[in-house]
Coordinates of C-alpha atoms in Angstrom, one line a residue:
X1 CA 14.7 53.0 4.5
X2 CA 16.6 54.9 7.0
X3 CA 15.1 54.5 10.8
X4 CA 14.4 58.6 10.9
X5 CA 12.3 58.6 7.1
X6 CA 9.0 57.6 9.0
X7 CA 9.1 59.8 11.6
X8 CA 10.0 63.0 9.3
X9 CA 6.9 64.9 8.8
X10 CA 6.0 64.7 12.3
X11 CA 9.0 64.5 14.3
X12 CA 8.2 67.6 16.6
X13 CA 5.4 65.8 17.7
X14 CA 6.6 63.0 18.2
X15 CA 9.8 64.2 20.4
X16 CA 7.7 66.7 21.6
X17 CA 5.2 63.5 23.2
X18 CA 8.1 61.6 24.2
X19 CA 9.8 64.5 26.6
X20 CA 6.0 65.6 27.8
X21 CA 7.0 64.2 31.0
X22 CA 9.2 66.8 31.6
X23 CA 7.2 69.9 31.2
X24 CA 9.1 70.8 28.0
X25 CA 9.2 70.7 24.2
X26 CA 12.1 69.6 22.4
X27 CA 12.9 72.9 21.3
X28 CA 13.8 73.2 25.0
X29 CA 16.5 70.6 24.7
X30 CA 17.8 71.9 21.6
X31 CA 18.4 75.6 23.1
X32 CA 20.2 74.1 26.2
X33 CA 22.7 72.9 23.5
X34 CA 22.8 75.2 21.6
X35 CA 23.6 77.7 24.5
X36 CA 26.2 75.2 25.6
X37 CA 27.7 75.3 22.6
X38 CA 27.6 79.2 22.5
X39 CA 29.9 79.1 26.0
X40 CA 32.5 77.5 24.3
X41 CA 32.4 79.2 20.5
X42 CA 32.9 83.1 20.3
X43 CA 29.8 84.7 19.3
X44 CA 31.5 86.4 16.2
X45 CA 32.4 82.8 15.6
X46 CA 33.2 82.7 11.8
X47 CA 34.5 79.1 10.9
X48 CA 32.7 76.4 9.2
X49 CA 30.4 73.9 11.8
X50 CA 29.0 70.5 10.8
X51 CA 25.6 69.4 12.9
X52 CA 26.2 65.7 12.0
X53 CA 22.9 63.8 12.6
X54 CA 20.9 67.3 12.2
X55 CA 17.4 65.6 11.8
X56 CA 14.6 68.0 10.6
X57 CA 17.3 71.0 11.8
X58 CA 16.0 71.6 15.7
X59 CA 19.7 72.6 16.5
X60 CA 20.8 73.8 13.8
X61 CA 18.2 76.1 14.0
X62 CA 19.3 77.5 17.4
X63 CA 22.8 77.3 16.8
X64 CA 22.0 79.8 13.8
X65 CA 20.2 82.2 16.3
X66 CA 23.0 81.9 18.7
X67 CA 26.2 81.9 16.1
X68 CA 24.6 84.0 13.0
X69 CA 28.0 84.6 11.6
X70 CA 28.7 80.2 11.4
X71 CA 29.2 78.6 8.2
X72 CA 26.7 75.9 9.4
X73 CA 26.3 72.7 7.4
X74 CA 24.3 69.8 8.3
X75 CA 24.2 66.2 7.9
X76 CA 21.4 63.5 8.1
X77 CA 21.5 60.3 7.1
X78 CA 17.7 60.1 6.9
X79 CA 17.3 61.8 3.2
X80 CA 13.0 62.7 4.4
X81 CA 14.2 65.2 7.3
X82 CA 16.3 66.9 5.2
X83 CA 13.6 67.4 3.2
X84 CA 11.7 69.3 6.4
X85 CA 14.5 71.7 7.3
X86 CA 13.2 74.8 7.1
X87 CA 13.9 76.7 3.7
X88 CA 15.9 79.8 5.4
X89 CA 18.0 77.7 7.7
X90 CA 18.5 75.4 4.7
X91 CA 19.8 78.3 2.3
X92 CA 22.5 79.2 4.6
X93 CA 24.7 76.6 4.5
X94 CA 24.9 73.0 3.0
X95 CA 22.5 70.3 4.7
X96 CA 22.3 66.8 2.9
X97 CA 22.5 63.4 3.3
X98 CA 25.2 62.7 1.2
X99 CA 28.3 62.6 3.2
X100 CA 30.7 62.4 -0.5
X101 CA 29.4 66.4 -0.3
X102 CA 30.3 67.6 3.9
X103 CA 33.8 68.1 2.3
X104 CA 36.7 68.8 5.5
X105 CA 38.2 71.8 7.4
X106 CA 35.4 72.0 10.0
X107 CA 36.2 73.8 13.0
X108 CA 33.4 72.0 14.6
X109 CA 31.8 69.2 14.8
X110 CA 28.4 68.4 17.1
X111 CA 26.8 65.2 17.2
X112 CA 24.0 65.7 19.0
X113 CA 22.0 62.3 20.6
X114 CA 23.9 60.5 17.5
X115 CA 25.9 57.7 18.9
X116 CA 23.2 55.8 20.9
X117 CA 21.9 55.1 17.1
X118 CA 24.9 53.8 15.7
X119 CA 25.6 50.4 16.2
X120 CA 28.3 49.9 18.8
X121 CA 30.6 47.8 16.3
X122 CA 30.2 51.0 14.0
X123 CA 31.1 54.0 17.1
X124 CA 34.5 54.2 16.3
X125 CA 34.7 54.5 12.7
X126 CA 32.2 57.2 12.8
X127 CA 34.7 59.3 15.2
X128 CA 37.3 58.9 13.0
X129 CA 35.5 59.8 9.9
X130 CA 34.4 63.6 11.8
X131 CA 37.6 63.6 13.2
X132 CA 38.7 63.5 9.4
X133 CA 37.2 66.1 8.5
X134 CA 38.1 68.8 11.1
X135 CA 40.7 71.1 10.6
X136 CA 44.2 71.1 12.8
X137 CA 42.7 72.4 16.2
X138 CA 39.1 71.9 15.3
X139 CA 36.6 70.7 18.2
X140 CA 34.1 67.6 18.1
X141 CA 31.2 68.2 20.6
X142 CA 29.2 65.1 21.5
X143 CA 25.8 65.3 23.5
X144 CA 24.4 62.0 24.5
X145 CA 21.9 60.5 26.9
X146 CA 22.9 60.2 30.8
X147 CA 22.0 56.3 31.6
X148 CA 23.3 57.1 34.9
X149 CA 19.3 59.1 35.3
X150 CA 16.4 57.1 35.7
X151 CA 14.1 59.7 33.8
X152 CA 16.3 60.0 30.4
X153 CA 16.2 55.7 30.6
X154 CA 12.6 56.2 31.0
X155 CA 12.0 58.2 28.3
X156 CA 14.3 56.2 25.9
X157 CA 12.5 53.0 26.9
X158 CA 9.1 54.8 26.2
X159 CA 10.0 56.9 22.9
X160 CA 9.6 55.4 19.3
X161 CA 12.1 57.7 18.4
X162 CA 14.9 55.1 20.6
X163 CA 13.4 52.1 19.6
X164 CA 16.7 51.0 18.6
X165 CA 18.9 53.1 20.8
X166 CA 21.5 51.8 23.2
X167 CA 22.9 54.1 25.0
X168 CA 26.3 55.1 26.2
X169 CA 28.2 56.0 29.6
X170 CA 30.0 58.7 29.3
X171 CA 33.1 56.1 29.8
X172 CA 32.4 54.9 26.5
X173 CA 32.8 58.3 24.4
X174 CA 36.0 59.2 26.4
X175 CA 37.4 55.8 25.6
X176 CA 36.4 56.6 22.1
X177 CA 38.2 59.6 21.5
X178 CA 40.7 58.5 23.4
X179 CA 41.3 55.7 21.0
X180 CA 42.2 57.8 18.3
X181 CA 43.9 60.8 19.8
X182 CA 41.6 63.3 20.8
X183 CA 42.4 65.2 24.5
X184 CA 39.0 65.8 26.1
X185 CA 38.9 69.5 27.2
X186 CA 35.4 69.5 29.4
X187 CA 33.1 67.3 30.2
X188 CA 29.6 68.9 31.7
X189 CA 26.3 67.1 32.7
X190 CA 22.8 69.5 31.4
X191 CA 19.5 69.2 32.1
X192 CA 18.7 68.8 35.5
X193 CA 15.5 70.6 36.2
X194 CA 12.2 70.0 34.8
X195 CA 9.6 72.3 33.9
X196 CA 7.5 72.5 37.4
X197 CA 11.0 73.6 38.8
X198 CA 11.9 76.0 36.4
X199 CA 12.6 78.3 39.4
X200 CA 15.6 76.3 39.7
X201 CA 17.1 76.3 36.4
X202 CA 19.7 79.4 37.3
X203 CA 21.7 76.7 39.2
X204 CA 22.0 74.1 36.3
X205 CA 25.6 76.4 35.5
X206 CA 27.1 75.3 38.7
X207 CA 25.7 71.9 38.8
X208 CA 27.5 70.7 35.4
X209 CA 30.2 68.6 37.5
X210 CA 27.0 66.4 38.8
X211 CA 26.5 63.3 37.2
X212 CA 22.9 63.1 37.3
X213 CA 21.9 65.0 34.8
X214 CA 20.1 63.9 32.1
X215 CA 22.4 64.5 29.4
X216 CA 26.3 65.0 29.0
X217 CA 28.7 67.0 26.7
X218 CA 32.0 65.9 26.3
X219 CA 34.7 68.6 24.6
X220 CA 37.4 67.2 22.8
X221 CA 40.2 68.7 20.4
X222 CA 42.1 67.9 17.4
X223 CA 45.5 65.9 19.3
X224 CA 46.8 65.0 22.5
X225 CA 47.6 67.6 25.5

């Protein structure tokens, strides 16, 4: 049984108890993303996007709020979360968890919080398999956990959702892509403010050079600059 299948029907919950200590659901997460994602992708943006490792839909669901004109598809390889996504999202594009069916000619790709659950033996193959199946100049976008921030290790030490997780420096996904020809275009740390300083948040655009945030994004096109 896939690791996710068991946590299915109450994932919300559960991520939602695992990032209580910062103040916010993980809807919150997901719509920092997904507004990330939105500063790099036209808002008329018409092209085909993959969420690979799309869970129960969290970001796919504001990627559609954000992008409503996307061809968004979605892939889990937990068959019980697919099962949750909610029906609307889930009629406008393809989400399964049968790879055979993602097809190619994505313009982009997200992995959101993905690689710290694939074994590290198994990292690069799954790069080249997305990178596969984007089109000539298509974008991968990866999101991962910042082990340089002692609250996102916390959290990952403390949430059954990581039980299995180990994470990655952002050295590690830029050595990655590097490996099979991808030229990083940005690389941006989120997530820096917790709910109690809220206040703060309007800063969090000028402090993406700053390594301590709790997550990273790392850019990266089709080809070498």
């Amino acid at each position: 049984m896939p690791e996710f299948d068991k946590f299915a029907s109450d994932y919300k919950e559960v991520l939602d108890a695992s990032v209580a200590l910062s103040g916010e659901s993980g809807e919150y997460f997901a719509q920092v993303k997904a507004r990330y994602v939105a500063t790099i992708i036209p808002k008329d943006f018409d092209g085909k996007l993959l969420d690979y490792g799309c869970g129960v839909g969290t970001l796919s669901h504001c990627l559609q709020a954000l992008l409503p004109k996307a061809h968004l598809n979605g892939f889990d390889v937990s068959a019980e979360s697919i099962t949750m996504i909610n029906c609307n999202l889930a009629s406008r594009g393809l989400f399964t968890n049968d790879s055979a069916k993602l097809g190619a000619g994505y313009n982009v790709i997200i992995l959101s919080n993905v690689l710290h659950h694939i074994a590290p033996p198994d990292r690069s193959s799954t790069i080249q398999e997305l990178k596969a199946r984007l089109c000539g100049d298509g974008l991968l976008i990866v999101f991962e956990h910042n082990p340089i921030n002692p609250l996102t290790r916390w959290v990952v030490r403390n949430s059954p959702l990581d039980e299995n997780a180990i994470l990655l420096y952002r050295g590690e996904v830029l050595t990655l892509l590097s490996s099979i020809e991808m030229s990083v275009l940005r690389i941006s740390y989120l997530l820096f403010f917790p709910h109690v300083l809220s206040s703060m948040r309007f800063l969090e655009d000028y402090l993406q050079w700053c390594p301590l945030g709790a997550q990273y994004a790392v850019v990266a096109r089709q080809g070498r600059c």
